[in-house]
XYZ file of N, CA and C in Angstrom:
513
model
N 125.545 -206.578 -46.520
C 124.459 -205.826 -45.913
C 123.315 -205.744 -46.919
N 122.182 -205.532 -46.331
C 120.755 -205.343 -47.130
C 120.564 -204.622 -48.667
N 120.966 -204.715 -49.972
C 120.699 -203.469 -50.255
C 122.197 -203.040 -50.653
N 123.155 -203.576 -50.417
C 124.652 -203.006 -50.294
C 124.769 -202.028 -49.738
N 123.960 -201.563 -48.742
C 124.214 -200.077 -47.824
C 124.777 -200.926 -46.657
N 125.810 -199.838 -45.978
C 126.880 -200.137 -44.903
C 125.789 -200.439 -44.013
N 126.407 -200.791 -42.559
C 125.736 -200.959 -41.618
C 124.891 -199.771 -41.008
N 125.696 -198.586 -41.014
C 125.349 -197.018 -40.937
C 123.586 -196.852 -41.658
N 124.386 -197.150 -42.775
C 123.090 -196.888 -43.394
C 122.045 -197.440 -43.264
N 121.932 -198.981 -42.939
C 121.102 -199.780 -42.937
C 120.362 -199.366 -41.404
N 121.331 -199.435 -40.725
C 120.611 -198.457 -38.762
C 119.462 -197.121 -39.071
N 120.264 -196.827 -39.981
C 119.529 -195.282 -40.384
C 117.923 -195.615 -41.114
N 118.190 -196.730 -41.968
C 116.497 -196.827 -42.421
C 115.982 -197.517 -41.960
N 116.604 -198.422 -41.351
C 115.419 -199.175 -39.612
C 115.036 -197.870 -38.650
N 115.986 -197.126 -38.449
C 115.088 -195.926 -37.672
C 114.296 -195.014 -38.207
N 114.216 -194.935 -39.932
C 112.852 -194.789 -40.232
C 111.828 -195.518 -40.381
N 112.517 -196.624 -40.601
C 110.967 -197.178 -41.003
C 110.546 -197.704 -39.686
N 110.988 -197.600 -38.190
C 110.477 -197.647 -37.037
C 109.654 -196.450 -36.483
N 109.824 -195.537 -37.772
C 109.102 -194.174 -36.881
C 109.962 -193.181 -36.875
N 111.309 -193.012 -36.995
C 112.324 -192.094 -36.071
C 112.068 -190.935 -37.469
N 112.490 -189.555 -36.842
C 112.460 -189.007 -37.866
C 113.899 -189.074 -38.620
N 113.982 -188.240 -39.537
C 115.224 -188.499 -40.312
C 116.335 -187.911 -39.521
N 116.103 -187.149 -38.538
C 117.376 -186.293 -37.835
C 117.598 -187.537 -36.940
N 116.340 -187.973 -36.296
C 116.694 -188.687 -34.956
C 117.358 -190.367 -35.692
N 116.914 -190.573 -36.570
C 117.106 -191.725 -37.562
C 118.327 -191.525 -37.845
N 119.397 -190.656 -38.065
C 120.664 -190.200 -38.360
C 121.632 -190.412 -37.138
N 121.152 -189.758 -35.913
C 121.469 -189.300 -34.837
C 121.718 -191.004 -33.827
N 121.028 -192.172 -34.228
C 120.632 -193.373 -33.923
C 121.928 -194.184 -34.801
N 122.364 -193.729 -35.740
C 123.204 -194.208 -36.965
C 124.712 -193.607 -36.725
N 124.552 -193.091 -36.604
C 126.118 -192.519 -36.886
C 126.475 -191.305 -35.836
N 127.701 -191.402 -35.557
C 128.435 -190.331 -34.543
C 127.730 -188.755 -34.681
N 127.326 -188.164 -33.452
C 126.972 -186.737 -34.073
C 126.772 -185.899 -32.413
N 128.089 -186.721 -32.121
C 128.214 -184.957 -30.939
C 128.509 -184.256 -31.163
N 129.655 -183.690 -32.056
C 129.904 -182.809 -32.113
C 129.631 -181.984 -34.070
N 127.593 -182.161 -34.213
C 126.988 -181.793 -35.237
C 126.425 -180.973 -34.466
N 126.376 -180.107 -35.297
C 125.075 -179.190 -35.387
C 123.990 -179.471 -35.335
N 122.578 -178.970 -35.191
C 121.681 -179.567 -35.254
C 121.319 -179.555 -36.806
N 121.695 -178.137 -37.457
C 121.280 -177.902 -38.945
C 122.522 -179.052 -40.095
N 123.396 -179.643 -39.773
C 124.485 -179.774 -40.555
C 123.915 -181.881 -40.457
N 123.054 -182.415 -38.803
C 122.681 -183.587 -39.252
C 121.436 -183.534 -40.095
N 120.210 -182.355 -39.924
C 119.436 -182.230 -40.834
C 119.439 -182.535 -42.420
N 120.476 -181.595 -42.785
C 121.115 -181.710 -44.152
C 121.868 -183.002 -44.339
N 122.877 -183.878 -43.855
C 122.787 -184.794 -44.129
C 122.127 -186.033 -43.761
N 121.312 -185.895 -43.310
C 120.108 -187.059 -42.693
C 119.144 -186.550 -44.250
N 118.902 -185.553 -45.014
C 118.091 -185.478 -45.368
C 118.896 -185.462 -47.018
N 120.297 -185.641 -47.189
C 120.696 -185.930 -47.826
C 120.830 -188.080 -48.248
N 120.936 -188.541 -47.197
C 121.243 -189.993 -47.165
C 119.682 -190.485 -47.387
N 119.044 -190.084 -47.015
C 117.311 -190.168 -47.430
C 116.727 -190.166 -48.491
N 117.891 -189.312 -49.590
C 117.121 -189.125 -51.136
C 118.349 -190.021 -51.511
N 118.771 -190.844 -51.197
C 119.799 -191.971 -52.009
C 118.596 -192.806 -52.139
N 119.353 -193.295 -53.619
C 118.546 -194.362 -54.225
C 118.631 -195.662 -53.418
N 119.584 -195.873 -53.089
C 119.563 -197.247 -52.280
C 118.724 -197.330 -50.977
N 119.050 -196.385 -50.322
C 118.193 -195.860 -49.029
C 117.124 -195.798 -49.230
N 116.278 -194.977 -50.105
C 115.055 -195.336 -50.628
C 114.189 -196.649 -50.961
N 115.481 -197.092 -51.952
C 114.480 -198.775 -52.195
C 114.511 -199.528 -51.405
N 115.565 -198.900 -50.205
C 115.494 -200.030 -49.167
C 114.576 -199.678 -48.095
N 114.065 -198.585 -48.098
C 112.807 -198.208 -46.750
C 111.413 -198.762 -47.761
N 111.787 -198.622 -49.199
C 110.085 -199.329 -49.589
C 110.071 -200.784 -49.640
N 111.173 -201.335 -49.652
C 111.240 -202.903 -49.925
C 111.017 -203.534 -47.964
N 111.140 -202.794 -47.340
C 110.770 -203.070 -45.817
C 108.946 -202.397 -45.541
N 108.717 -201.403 -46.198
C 107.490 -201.248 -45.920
C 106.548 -202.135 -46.739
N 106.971 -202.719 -48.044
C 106.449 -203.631 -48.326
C 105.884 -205.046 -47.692
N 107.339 -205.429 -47.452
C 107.363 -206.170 -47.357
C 106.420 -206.383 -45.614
N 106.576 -205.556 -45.151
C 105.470 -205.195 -43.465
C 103.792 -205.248 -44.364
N 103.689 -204.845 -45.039
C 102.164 -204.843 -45.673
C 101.812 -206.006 -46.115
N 102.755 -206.467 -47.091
C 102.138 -207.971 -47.053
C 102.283 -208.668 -46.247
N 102.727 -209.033 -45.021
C 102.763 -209.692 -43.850
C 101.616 -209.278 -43.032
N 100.718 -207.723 -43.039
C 99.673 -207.619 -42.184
C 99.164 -207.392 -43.260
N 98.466 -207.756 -44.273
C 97.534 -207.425 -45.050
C 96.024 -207.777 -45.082
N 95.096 -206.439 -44.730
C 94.011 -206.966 -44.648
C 92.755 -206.607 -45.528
N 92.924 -207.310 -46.428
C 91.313 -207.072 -47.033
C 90.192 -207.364 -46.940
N 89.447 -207.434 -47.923
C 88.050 -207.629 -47.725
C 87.938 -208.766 -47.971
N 87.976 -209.333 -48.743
C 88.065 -210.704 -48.894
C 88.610 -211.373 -48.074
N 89.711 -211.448 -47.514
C 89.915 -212.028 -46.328
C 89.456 -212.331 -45.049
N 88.819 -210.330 -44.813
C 88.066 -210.741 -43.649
C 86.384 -211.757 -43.960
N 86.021 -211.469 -44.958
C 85.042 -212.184 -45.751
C 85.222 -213.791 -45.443
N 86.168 -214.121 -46.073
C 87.363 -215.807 -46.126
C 86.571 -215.937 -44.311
N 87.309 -215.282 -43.486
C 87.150 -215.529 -42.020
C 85.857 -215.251 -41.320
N 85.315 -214.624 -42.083
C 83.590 -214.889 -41.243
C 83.100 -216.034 -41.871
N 83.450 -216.463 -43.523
C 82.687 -217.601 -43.785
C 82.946 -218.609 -43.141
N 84.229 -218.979 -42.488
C 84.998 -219.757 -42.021
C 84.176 -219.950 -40.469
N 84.094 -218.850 -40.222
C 82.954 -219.023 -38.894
C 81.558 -219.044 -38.820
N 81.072 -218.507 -39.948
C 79.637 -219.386 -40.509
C 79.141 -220.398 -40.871
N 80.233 -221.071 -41.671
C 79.421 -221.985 -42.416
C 80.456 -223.742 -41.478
N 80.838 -222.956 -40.740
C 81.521 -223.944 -39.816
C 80.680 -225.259 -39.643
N 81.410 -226.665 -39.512
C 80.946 -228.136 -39.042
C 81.442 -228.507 -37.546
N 80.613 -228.291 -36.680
C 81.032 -229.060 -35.383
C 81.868 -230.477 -35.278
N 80.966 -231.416 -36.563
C 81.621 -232.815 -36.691
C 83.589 -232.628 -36.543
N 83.928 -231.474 -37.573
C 85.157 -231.744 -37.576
C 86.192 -231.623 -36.143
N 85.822 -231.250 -35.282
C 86.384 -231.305 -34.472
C 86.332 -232.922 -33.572
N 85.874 -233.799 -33.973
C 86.150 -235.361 -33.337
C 86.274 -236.105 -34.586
N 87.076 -237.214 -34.328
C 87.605 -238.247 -34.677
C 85.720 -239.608 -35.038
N 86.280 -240.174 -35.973
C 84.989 -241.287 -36.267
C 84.546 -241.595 -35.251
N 85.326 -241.760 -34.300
C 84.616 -242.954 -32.786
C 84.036 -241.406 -31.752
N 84.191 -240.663 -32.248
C 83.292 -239.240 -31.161
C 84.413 -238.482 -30.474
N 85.933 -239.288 -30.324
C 86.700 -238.580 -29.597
C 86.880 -237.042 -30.223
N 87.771 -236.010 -29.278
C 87.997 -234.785 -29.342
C 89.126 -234.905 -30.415
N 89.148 -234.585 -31.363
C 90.775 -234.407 -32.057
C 91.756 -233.910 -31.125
N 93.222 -234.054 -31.858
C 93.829 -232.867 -30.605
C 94.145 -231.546 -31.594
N 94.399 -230.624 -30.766
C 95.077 -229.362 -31.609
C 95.247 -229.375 -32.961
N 96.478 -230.144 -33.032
C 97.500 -230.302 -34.117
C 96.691 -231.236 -35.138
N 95.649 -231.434 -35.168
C 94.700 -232.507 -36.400
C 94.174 -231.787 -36.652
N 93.676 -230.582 -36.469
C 92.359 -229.813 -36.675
C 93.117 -228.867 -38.436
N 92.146 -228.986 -39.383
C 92.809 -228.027 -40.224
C 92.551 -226.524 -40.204
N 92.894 -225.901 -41.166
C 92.856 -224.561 -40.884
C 91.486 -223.543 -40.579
N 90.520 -224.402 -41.807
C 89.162 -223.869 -41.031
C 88.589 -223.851 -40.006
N 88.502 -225.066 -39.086
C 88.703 -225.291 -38.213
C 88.901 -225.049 -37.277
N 90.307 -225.042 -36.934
C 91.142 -224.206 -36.298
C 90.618 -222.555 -35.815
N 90.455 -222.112 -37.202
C 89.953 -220.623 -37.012
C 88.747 -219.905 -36.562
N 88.027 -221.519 -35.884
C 86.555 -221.138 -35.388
C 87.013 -221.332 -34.122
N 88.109 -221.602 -33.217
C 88.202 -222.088 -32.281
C 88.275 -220.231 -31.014
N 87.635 -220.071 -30.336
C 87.518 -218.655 -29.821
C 89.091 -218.866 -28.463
N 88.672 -220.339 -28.102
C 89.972 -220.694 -26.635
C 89.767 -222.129 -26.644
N 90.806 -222.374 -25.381
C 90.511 -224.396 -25.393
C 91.566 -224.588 -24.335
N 90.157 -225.548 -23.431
C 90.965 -225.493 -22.128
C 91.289 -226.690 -22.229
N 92.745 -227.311 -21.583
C 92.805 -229.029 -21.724
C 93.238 -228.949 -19.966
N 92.520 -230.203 -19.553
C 92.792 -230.544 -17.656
C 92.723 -232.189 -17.917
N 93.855 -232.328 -17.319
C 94.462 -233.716 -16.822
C 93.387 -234.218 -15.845
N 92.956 -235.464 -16.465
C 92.071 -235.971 -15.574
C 92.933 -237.222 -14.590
N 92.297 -237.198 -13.394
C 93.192 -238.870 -12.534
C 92.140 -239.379 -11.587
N 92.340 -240.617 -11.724
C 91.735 -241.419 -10.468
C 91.931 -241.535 -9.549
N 91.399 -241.619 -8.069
C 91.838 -241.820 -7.170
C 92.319 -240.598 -6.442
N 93.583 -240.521 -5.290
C 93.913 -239.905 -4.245
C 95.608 -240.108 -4.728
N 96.191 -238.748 -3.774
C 97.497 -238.998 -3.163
C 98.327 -239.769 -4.130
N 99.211 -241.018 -3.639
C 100.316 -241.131 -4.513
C 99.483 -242.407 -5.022
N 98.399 -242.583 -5.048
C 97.637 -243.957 -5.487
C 96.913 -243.462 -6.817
N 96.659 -242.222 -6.993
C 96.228 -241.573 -8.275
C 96.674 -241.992 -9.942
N 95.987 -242.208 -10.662
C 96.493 -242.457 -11.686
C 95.806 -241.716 -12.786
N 96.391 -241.420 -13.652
C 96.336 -240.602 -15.057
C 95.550 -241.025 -16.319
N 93.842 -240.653 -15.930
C 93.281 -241.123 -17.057
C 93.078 -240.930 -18.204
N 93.378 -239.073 -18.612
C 93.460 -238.746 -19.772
C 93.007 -237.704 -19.791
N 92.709 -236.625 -20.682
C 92.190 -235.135 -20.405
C 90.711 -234.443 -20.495
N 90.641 -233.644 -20.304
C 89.056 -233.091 -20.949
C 89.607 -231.823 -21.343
N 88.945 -232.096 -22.889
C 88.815 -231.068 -23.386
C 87.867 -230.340 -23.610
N 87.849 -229.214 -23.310
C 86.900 -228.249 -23.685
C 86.999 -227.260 -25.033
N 86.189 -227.093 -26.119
C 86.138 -226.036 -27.331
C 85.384 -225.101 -26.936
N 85.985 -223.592 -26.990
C 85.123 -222.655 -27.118
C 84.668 -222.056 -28.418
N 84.068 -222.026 -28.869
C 83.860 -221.963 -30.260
C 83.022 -220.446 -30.701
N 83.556 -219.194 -31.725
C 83.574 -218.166 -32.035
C 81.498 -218.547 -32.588
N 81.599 -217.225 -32.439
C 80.162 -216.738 -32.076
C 79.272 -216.887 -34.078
N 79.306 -218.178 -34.250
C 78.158 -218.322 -35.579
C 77.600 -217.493 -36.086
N 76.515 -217.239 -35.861
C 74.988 -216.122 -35.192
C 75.642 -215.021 -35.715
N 76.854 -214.220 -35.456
C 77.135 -213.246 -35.159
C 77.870 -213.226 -36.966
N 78.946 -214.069 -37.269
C 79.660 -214.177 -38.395
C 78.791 -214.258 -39.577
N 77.519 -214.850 -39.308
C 76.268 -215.339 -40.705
C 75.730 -214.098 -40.313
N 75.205 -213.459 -39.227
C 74.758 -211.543 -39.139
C 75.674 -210.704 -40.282
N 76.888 -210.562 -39.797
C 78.289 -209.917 -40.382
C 78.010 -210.221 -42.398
N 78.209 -211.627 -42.788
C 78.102 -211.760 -43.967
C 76.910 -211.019 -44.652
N 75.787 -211.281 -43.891
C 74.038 -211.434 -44.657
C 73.997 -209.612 -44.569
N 74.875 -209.088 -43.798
C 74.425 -207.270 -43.880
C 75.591 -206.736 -44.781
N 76.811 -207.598 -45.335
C 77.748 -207.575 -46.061
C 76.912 -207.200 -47.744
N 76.122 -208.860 -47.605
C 75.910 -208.994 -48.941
C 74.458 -208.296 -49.065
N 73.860 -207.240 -47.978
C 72.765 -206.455 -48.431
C 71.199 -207.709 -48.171
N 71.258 -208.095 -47.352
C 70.415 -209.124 -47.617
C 69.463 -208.329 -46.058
N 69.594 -207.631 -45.147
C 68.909 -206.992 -44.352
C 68.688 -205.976 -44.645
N 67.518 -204.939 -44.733
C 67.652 -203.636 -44.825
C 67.351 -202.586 -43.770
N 68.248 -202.090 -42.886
C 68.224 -201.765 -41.953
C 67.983 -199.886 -41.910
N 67.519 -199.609 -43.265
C 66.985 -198.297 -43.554
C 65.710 -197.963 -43.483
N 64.981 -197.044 -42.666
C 63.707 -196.871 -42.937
C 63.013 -195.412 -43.099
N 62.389 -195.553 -44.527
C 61.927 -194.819 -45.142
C 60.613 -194.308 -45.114
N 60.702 -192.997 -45.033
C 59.322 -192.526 -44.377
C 58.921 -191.356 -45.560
N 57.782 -191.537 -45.840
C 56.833 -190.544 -46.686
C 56.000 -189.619 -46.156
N 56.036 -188.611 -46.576
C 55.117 -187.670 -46.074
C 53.742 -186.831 -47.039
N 52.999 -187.299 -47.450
C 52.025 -186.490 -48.515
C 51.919 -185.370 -48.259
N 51.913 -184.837 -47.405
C 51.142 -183.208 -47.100
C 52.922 -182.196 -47.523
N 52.347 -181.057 -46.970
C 53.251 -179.813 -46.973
C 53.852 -179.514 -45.673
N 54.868 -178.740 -45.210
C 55.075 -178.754 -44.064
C 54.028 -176.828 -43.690
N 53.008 -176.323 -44.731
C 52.299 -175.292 -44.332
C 51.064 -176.109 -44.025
N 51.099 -177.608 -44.485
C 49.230 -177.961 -43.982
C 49.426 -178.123 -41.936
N 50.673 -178.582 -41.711
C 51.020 -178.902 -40.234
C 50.725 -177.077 -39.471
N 50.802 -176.115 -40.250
C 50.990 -175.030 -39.390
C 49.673 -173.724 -38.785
C-alpha cells in the first residue's frame, strides 16, 4: 500500500484529500455503527496526526498541484504561443492542410476547434470518396498580443486629471 498505510488508512486520506471531513473521512474507512459520534472524532482525529497519514495527504496534494499548476509564466508561454503564431505551419510545402497529429505543440495550441467532413463524388452507391475538408478555427491573435502588450505595461489605460484651483474658488 501507498506509504505502508493499510488499506483503511489509505481510504481514510483519499477521503480527505477528496474533501471529506476527518469524521466523515473515518466513517468512509472503517466500520463505525456502533461509534459514537465523539469516540470516531477522537480517533479520526487521532489517525490524522500520524506521521504516515500526514506525508501521505501532502505527497497527494502535491503531487495534484503540480499536475494543475498555473503560473504566470505559463499563462504568458500560452498567449505568446497565440501571438506570435505562423499560419504557414499548419500546411505541408505543396499548401496541403497537415493532419492533427503533424502539427507541433505551438501550433497545436492556437487551434480554438477543427472540423474534418468527408468529401464524395457523385450519388447513391456510385459515390466515391475524395478526401476531406478541413477546416482551422484558430484562437483570437488580436486578443493574446492585447493580453501580453497590457501585461508588459505598454498601454496606459489610467487617466490623470489635474486640477489648479481650490475646491473654495468652485463655491
Amino acid at each position: 500500500m501507498a506509504d505502508n498505510l493499510t488499506v483503511k488508512q489509505e481510504k481514510f486520506v483519499q477521503g480527505l484529500f477528496a474533501g471529506l471531513s476527518q469524521r466523515e473521512a473515518y466513517k468512509q474507512a472503517f466500520n463505525c455503527v456502533n461509534m459514537k459520534a465523539e469516540t470516531i472524532d477522537v480517533k479520526a482525529c487521532n489517525l490524522a496526526k500520524m506521521d504516515k497519514v500526514r506525508a501521505r495527504l501532502e505527497k497527494l496534494q502535491n503531487e495534484y498541484k503540480e499536475r494543475n499548476m498555473v503560473t504566470k509564466e505559463r499563462v504568458l508561454q500560452e498567449y505568446a504561443r497565440l501571438g506570435f503564431f505562423d499560419p504557414r505551419k499548419l500546411f505541408n510545402d505543396d499548401g496541403s492542410p497537415k493532419g492533427i497529429h503533424e502539427l507541433d505543440d505551438d501550433t497545436a495550441a492556437v487551434l480554438a476547434g477543427l472540423e474534418v467532413m468527408e468529401v464524395y463524388e457523385g450519388y447513391g452507391e456510385n459515390r466515391e470518396f475524395v478526401g476531406y475538408l478541413k477546416k482551422y478555427k484558430l484562437a483570437n491573435k488580436l486578443g493574446a498580443l492585447d493580453s501580453i502588450a497590457r501585461h508588459l505595461g505598454m498601454f496606459n489605460d489610467k487617466v490623470t486629471v489635474t486640477i489648479d484651483k481650490k475646491l473654495e474658488d468652485f463655491v
